[in-house]
Each structure stands twice: as structure tokens, then as C-alpha cells.
CSV table of C-alpha atoms in Angstrom, one decimal:
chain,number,residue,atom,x,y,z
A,1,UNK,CA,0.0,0.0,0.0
A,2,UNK,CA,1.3,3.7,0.1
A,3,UNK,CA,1.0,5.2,-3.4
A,4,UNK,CA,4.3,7.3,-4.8
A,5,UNK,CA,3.2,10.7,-5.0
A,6,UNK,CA,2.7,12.4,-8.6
A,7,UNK,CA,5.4,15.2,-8.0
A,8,UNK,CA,8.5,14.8,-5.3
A,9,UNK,CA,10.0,18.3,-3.9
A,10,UNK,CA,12.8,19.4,-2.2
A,11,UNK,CA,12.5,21.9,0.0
A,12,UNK,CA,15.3,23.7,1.4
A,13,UNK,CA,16.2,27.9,1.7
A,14,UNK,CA,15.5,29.5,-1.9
A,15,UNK,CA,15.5,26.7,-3.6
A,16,UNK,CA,11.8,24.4,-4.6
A,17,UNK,CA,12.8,21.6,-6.4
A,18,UNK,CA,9.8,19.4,-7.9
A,19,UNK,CA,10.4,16.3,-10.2
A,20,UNK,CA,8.0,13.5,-11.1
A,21,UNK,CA,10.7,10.7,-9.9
A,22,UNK,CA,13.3,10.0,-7.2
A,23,UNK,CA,15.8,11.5,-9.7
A,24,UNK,CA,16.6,15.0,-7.1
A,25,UNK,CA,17.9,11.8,-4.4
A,26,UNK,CA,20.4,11.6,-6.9
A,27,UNK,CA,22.3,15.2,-5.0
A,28,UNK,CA,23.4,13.0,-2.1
A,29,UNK,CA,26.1,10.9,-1.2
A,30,UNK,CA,26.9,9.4,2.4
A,31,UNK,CA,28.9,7.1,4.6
A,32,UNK,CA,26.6,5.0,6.2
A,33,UNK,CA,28.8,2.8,9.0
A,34,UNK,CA,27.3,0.0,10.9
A,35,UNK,CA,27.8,-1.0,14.2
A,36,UNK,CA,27.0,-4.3,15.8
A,37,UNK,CA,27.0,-5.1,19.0
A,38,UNK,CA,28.0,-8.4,20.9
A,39,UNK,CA,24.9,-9.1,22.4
A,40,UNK,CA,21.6,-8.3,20.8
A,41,UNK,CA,19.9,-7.0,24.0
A,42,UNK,CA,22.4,-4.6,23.5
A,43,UNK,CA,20.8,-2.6,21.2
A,44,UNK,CA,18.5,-0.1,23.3
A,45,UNK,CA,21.4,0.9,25.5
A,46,UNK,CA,23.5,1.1,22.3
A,47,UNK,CA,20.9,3.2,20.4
A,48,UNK,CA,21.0,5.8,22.9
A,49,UNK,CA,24.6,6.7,22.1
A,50,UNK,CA,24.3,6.3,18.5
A,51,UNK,CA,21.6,9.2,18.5
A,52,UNK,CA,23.6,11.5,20.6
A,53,UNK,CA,26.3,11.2,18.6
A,54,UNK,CA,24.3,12.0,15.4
A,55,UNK,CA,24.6,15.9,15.8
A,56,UNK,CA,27.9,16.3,16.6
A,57,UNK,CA,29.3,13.9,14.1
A,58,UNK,CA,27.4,15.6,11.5
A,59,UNK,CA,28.6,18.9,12.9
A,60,UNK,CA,32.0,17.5,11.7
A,61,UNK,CA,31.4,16.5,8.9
A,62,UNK,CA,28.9,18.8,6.8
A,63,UNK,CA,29.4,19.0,3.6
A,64,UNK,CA,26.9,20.4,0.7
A,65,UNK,CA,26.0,24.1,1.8
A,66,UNK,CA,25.2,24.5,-1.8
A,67,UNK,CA,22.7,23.4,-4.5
A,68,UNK,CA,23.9,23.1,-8.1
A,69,UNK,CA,23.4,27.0,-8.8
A,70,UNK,CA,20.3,26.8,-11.8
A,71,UNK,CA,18.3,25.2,-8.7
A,72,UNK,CA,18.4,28.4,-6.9
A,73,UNK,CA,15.0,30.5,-7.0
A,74,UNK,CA,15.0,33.5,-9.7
A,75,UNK,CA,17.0,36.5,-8.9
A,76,UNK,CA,17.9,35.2,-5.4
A,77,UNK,CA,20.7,37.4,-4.0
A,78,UNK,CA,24.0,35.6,-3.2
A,79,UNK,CA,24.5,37.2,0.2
A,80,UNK,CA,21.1,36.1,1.0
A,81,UNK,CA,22.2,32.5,0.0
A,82,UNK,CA,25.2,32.2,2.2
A,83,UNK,CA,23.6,34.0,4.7
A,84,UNK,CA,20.7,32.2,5.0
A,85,UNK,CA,21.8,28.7,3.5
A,86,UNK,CA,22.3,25.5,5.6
A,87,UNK,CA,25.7,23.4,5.7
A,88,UNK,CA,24.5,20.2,4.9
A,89,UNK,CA,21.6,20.4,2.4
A,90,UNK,CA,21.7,16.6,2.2
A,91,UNK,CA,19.6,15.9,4.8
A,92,UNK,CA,16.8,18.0,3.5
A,93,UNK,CA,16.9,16.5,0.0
A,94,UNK,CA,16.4,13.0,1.6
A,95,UNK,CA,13.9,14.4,4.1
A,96,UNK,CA,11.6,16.4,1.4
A,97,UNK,CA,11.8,13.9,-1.4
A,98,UNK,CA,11.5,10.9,0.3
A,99,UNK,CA,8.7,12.1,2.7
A,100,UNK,CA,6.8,13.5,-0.2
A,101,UNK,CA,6.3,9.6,-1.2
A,102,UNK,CA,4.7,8.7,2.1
A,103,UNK,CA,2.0,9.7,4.5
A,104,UNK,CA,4.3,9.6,7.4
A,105,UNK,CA,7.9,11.1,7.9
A,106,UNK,CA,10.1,8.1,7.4
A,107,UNK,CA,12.8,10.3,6.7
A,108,UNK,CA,13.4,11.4,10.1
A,109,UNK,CA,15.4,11.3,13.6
A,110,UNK,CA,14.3,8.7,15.2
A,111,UNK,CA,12.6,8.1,18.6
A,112,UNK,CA,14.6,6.3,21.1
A,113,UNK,CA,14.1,2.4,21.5
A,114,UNK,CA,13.3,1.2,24.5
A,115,UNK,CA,13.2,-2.5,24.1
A,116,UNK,CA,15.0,-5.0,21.3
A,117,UNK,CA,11.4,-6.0,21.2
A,118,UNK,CA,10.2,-3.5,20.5
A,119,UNK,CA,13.1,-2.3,17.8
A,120,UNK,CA,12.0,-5.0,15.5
A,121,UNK,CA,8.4,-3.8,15.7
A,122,UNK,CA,9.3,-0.1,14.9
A,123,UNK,CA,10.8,-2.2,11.5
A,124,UNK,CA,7.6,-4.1,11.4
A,125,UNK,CA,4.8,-1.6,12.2
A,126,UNK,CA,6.4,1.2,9.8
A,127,UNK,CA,4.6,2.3,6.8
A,128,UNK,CA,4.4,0.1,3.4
A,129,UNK,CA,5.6,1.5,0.2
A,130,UNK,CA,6.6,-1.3,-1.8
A,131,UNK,CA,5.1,-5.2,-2.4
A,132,UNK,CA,5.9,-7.7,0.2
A,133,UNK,CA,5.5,-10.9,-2.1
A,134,UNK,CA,9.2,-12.2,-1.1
A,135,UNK,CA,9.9,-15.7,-2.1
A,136,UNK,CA,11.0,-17.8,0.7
A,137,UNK,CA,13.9,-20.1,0.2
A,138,UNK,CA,15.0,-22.8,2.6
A,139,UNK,CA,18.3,-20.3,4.2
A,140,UNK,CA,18.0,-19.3,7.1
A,141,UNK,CA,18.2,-15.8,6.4
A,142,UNK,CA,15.2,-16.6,3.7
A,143,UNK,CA,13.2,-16.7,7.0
A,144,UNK,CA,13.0,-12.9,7.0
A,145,UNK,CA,12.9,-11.9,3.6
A,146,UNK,CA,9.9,-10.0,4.1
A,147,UNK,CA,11.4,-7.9,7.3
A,148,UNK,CA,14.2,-7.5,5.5
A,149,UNK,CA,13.1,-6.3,2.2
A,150,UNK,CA,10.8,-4.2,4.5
A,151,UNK,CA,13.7,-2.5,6.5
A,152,UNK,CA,15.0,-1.7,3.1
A,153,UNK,CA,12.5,1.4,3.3
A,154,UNK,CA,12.9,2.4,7.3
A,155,UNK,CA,14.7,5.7,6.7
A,156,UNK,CA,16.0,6.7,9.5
A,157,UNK,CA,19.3,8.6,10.0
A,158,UNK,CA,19.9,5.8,12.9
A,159,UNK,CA,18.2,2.5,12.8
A,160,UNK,CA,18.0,-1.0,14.2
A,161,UNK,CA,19.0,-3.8,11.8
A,162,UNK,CA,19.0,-7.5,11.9
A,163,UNK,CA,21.1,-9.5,9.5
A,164,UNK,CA,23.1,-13.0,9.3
A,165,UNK,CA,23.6,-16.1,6.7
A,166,UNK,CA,23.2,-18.9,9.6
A,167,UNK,CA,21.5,-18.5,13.2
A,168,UNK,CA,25.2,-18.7,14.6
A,169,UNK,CA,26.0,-15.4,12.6
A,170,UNK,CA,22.7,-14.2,14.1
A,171,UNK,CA,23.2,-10.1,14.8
A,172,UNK,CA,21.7,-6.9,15.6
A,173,UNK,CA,23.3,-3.9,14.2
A,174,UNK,CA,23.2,0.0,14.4
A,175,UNK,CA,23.1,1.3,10.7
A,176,UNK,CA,24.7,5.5,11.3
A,177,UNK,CA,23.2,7.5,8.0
A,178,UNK,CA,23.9,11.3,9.3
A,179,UNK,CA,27.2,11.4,8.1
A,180,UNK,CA,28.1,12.6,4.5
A,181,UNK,CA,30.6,11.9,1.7
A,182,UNK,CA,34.2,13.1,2.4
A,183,UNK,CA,36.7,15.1,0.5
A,184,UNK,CA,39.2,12.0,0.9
A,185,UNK,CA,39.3,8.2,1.5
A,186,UNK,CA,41.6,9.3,5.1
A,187,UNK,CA,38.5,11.7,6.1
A,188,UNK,CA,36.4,9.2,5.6
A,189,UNK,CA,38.3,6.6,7.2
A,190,UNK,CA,38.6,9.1,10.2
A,191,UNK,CA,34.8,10.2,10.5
A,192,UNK,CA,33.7,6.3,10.2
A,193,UNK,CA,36.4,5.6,12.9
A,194,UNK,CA,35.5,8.0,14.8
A,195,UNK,CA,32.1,7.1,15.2
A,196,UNK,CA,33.1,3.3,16.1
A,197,UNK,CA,35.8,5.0,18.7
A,198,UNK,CA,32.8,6.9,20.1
A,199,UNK,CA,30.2,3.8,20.4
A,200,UNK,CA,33.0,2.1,22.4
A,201,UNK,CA,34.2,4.6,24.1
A,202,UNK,CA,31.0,6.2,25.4
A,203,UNK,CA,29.0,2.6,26.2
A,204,UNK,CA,32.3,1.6,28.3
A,205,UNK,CA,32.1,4.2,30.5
A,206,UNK,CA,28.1,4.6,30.7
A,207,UNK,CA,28.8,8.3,29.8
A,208,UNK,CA,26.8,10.7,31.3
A,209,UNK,CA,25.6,12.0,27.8
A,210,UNK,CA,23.3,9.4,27.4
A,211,UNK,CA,21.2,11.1,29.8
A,212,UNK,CA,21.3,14.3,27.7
A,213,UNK,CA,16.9,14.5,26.6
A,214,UNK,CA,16.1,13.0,23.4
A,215,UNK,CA,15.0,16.5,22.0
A,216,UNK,CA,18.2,17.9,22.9
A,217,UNK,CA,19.7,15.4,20.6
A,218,UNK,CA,17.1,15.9,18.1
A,219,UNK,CA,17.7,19.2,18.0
A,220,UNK,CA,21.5,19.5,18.1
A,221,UNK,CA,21.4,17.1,14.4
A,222,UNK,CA,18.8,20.1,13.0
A,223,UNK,CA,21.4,22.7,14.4
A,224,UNK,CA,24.5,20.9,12.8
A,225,UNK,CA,22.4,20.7,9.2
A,226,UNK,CA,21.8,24.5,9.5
A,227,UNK,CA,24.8,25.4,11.1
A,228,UNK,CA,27.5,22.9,11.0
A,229,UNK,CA,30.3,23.1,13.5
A,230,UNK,CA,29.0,27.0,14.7
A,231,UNK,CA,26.0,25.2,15.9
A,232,UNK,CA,25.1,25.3,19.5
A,233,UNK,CA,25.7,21.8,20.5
A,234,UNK,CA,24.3,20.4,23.9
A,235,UNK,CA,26.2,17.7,25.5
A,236,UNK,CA,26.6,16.4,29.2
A,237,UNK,CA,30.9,16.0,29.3
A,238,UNK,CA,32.4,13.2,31.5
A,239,UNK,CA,32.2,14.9,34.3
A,240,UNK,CA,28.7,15.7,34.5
A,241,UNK,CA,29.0,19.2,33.0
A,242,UNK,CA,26.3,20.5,30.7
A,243,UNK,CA,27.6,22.8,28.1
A,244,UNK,CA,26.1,24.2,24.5
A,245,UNK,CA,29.7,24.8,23.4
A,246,UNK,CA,30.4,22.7,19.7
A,247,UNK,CA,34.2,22.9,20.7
A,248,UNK,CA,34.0,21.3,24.5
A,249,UNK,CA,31.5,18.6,22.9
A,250,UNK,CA,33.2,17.4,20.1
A,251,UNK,CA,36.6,17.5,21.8
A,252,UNK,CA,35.1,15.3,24.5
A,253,UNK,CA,33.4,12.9,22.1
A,254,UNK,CA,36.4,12.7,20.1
A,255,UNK,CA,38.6,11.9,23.2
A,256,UNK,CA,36.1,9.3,24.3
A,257,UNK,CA,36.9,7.8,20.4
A,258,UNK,CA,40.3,7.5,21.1
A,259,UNK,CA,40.1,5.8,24.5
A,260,UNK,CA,37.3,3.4,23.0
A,261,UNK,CA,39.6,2.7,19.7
A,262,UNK,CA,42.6,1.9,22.2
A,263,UNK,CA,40.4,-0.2,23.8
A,264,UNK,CA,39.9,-2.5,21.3
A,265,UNK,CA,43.4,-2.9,20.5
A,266,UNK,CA,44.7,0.0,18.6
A,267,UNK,CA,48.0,1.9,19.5
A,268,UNK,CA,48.7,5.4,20.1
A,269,UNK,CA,49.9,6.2,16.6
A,270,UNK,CA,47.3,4.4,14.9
A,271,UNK,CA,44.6,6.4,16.9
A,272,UNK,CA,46.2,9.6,16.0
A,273,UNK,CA,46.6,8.7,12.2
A,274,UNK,CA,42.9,8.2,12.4
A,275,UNK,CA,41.4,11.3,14.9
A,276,UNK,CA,44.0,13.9,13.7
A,277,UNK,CA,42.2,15.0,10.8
A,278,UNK,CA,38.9,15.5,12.4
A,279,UNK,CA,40.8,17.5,15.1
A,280,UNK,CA,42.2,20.0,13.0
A,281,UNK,CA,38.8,20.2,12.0
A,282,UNK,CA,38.1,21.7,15.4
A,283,UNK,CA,40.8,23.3,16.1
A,284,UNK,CA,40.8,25.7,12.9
A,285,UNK,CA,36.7,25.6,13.1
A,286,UNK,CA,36.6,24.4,9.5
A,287,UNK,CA,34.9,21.8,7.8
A,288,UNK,CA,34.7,21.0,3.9
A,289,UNK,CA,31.2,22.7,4.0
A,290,UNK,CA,33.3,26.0,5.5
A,291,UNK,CA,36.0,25.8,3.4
A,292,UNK,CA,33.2,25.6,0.2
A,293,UNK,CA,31.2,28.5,1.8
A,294,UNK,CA,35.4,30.4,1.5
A,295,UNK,CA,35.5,29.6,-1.1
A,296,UNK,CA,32.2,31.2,-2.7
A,297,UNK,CA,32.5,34.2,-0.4
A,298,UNK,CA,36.0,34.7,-1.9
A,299,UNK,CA,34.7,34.3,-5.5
A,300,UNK,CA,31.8,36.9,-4.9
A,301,UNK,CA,34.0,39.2,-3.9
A,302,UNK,CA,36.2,39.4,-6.5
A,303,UNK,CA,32.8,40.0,-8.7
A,304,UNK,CA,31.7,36.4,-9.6
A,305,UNK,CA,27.9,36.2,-10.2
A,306,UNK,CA,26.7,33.1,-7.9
A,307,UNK,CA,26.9,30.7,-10.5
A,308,UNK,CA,30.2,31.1,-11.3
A,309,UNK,CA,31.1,31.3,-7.6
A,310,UNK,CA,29.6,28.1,-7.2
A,311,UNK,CA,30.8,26.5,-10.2
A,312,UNK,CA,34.5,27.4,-9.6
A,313,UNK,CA,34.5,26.5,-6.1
A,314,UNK,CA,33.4,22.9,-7.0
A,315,UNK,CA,36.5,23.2,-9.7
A,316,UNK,CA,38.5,23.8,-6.8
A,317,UNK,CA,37.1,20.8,-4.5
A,318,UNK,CA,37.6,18.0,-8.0
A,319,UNK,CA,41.6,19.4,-8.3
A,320,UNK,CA,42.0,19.4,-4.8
A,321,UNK,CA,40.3,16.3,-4.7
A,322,UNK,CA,42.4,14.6,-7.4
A,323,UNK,CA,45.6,15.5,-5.7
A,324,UNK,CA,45.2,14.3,-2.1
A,325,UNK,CA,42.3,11.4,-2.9
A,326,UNK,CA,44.1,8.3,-1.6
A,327,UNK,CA,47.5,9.6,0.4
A,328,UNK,CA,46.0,13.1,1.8
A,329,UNK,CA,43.1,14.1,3.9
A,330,UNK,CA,41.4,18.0,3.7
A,331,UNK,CA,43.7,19.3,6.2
A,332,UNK,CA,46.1,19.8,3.3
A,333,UNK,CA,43.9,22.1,1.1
């Protein structure tokens, strides 16, 4: 059941995309980690984490502050598009399009789970949008075709799934969707670390951010999509201390990555070849969505009309790109 919709949109500031397909999905790209846990009654506990850590992790990471520039409303003025434009844009094309399908947000943050019960019926109860006429085999993973066919449309930017071949290789797992495509394969590497640092890290030590309100959390994602890492972050630190300061906030969650990566066997120099490039990102309060938003500023001012701003600065990006792909990371642009 759930019919597509005749016309999908995306809606985001000064720009009103509509399409008759899925084809404006086609603007994103994203790392989507998973993490699984050793036990399956696990997961609740484990979820709780994962969706504090979606804000600031995207915080780190944003990445599209700008639509190709023909997508931009008619006569829009360029200041009013930096001013007013978000730092990751890819949230609201998946949010927009995808929701515009449905009669229910299953684009969204999700709610917390309480119960691993009660994450497979969040899967199961969800809204249908494509036929569930799966062909059962005699594999044991054939057992949940359906559920997992199903799952294939739970969009949520964190979300419970259950996978495995045989009953041995039985697991639940935390799919992360917040965090977008990097400049290089090392920032990658380093945000995707980063976030399996964190889940140890923080679930070791039952830090006190998992106390932090699930609308605080909520909210702190929304503020990193407008505002990246100048958003107002709310986070509980280790030692109890409630702050709204993105610096204090990623710092400590980025410490609590190391500690959880060491933990698990990695060394001191392996730990810092992985977490240096997202602390540089802190420490000089830029991100590739920053350093794109330079880089338009810069072209404006030297009397670029937007599209050519825009344009250019993506020029930039591929050459920079090209050069440090495979044995560079950003800090080196």
C-alpha cells in the first residue's frame, strides 16, 4: 500500500525543487557505518549513544552548503544565499523527497528504542511503500525476507538492523546514516572511525551524555544541518558538565573515540593517524562545508555572479580532490 506521490520536492532555503521521480535523491552521497554489538539485547542501550552522537558527528562532517546554482530561485541574491543557507543540504533532500512519497515522515530522527522488542516492531509496524511478495527459500536468512526487504525502506538517520547467513551469525546492528561523503578516503576513514571509537568509548564508560533529553539530541542534528560546527551543541561532558559549546562537545566525544579505539586494541599512533584529521577540523573551526562557503565568499567578492562562484568552487574541490584522494586528507587544502 502507500502510493508514490505524482510530484517529489525538495525543499530547502530559496530553492523548490519538484520532479515527477526520485531523480533529485540523486544530490546526495553518504557514509553509512554499521555498528554491531555483541549481544543483541544490547541494542536499546547502544541506540541511545548512537543518536547523541548524530549531531555532533554531522557537525564534523557537513558537507553540501550549496545546490547546483540553476536550482536556486530567480534572482535570489548571493548574500542572502550564504547567509541564509544551511551546511549540509543533504539531509533536506532526503527528508523532502523521500517524505513526499509517504504519508508519514520516514525520513526522520528517530525516537529512542526502549526494548530490542520492541526495535524490530518499529521495522515491522512502519509504513508500506513497496510489495511484500518475497519468495521464501530454505536459508535461514530466507526466514525474514519479508522484514528485510521491509527494513529496506525504514529511513531513519539511525536504525536497528538485523542480519546474518546462519542462526550462529545471528546479529543486531546500528546502521549511522547522518554522516556525509568526504573530500578524501583518510576523512572518511577518520569520521567512520570516529564514530566506532565513540560507540565504544562512550557505552564503556556509561557516559553521562546518554542522559542528555532525546529533543536535545534531536535538536542538536537540525542545528548541525543548518549550522554545522557553529552550531550550538548540547552535550553532558564526563564529568557531569552540561555545556552548548560545539568545541568542548566534540573534543570530549572525540577523546572518548580515542580511548574506546585503544580499547579494542589500537595503538597510540594508529589512533592519532585516524582522529588527527577530524581535530584539525576543530581546532581551525573548519569543515569542507566551511571551506566551500570560503570559497564562494572569496569568488563573490572578486565580482563572480553566484553561479560562477559556485561552479568554480566545485573546480577547486575535484583538483583538490584529485591530488590528495588516496595519500591526503582535507587538512592539506
Amino acid at each position: 500500500n502507500g502510493d508514490l506521490a505524482d510530484t517529489f520536492r525538495v525543499e530547502a532555503p530559496h530553492v523548490d525543487i519538484a520532479a515527477e521521480t526520485l531523480m533529485p535523491e540523486s544530490l546526495i552521497t553518504s557514509i553509512q557505518p554499521h555498528y554491531q554489538m555483541q549481544q543483541a539485547m544490547d541494542l536499546p542501550r547502544c541506540f541511545t549513544y548512537a543518536l547523541r552522537l548524530a549531531g555532533p558527528l554531522l557537525a564534523l562532517g557537513v558537507n553540501a552548503p550549496f545546490f547546483p546554482p540553476d536550482l536556486y530561485a530567480d534572482g535570489v541574491d548571493p548574500e542572502t544565499v550564504l547567509a541564509e543557507g544551511w551546511q549540509e543540504n543533504r539531509i533536506a533532500v532526503f527528508e523532502s523527497v523521500l517524505n513526499t512519497a509517504t504519508e508519514t515522515d520516514k525520513v526522520a530522527f528517530p525516537e529512542e528504542i526502549d526494548t530490542l522488542e520492541g526495535a524490530i516492531h518499529r521495522v515491522v509496524d512502519d509504513e508500506v511503500i513497496v510489495p511484500m511478495d518475497v519468495d521464501r527459500g530454505d536459508r535461514f536468512h530466507d526466514n525474514f525476507a519479508t522484514l528485510r526487504r521491509k527494513h529496506g525502506t525504514f529511513w531513519r538517520w539511525v536504525r536497528p538492523v538485523f542480519g546474518g547467513a546462519s542462526r550462529s551469525a545471528a546479529n543486531a546492528r546500528i546502521e549511522f546514516r547522518p554522516l556525509p561523503a568526504q573530500p578524501t578516503v583518510r576523512d572518511s576513514m577518520a569520521l567512520t572511525v570516529a564514530f566506532a571509537g565513540a560507540m565504544e568509548g562512550l557505552t564503556r564508560t556509561e557516559h553521562p551524555v546518554g542522559d542528555l533529553p532525546w529533543e536535545a539530541a534531536r535538536e542538536n542534528f537540525y542545528r548541525a544541518v543548518r549550522n554545522g560546527i557553529d552550531a550550538d551543541i548540547e552535550w553532558i561532558l564526563a564529568d557531569g558538565t552540561e555545556t552548548t559549546d560545539s568545541t568542548a562537545a566534540i573534543t570530549d566525544l572525540l577523546d572518548h573515540a580515542a580511548e574506546g579505539l585503544r580499547a579494542v586494541g589500537l595503538d597510540d599512533e594508529a589512533v592519532d593517524a585516524y582522529l588527527q584529521p577530524l581535530m584539525w577540523r576543530v581546532d581551525n573551526r573548519l569543515t569542507p562545508a566551511g571551506w566551500k562557503r570560503e570559497q564562494v565568499r572569496g569568488r563573490l567578492d572578486d565580482g563572480d555572479p553566484l553561479a560562477e562562484a559556485i561552479h568554480g568552487m566545485q573546480r577547486a574541490y575535484i583538483d583538490n580532490q584529485s591530488e590528495t584522494l588516496i595519500d591526503g586528507d582535507f587538512r592539506e587544502w
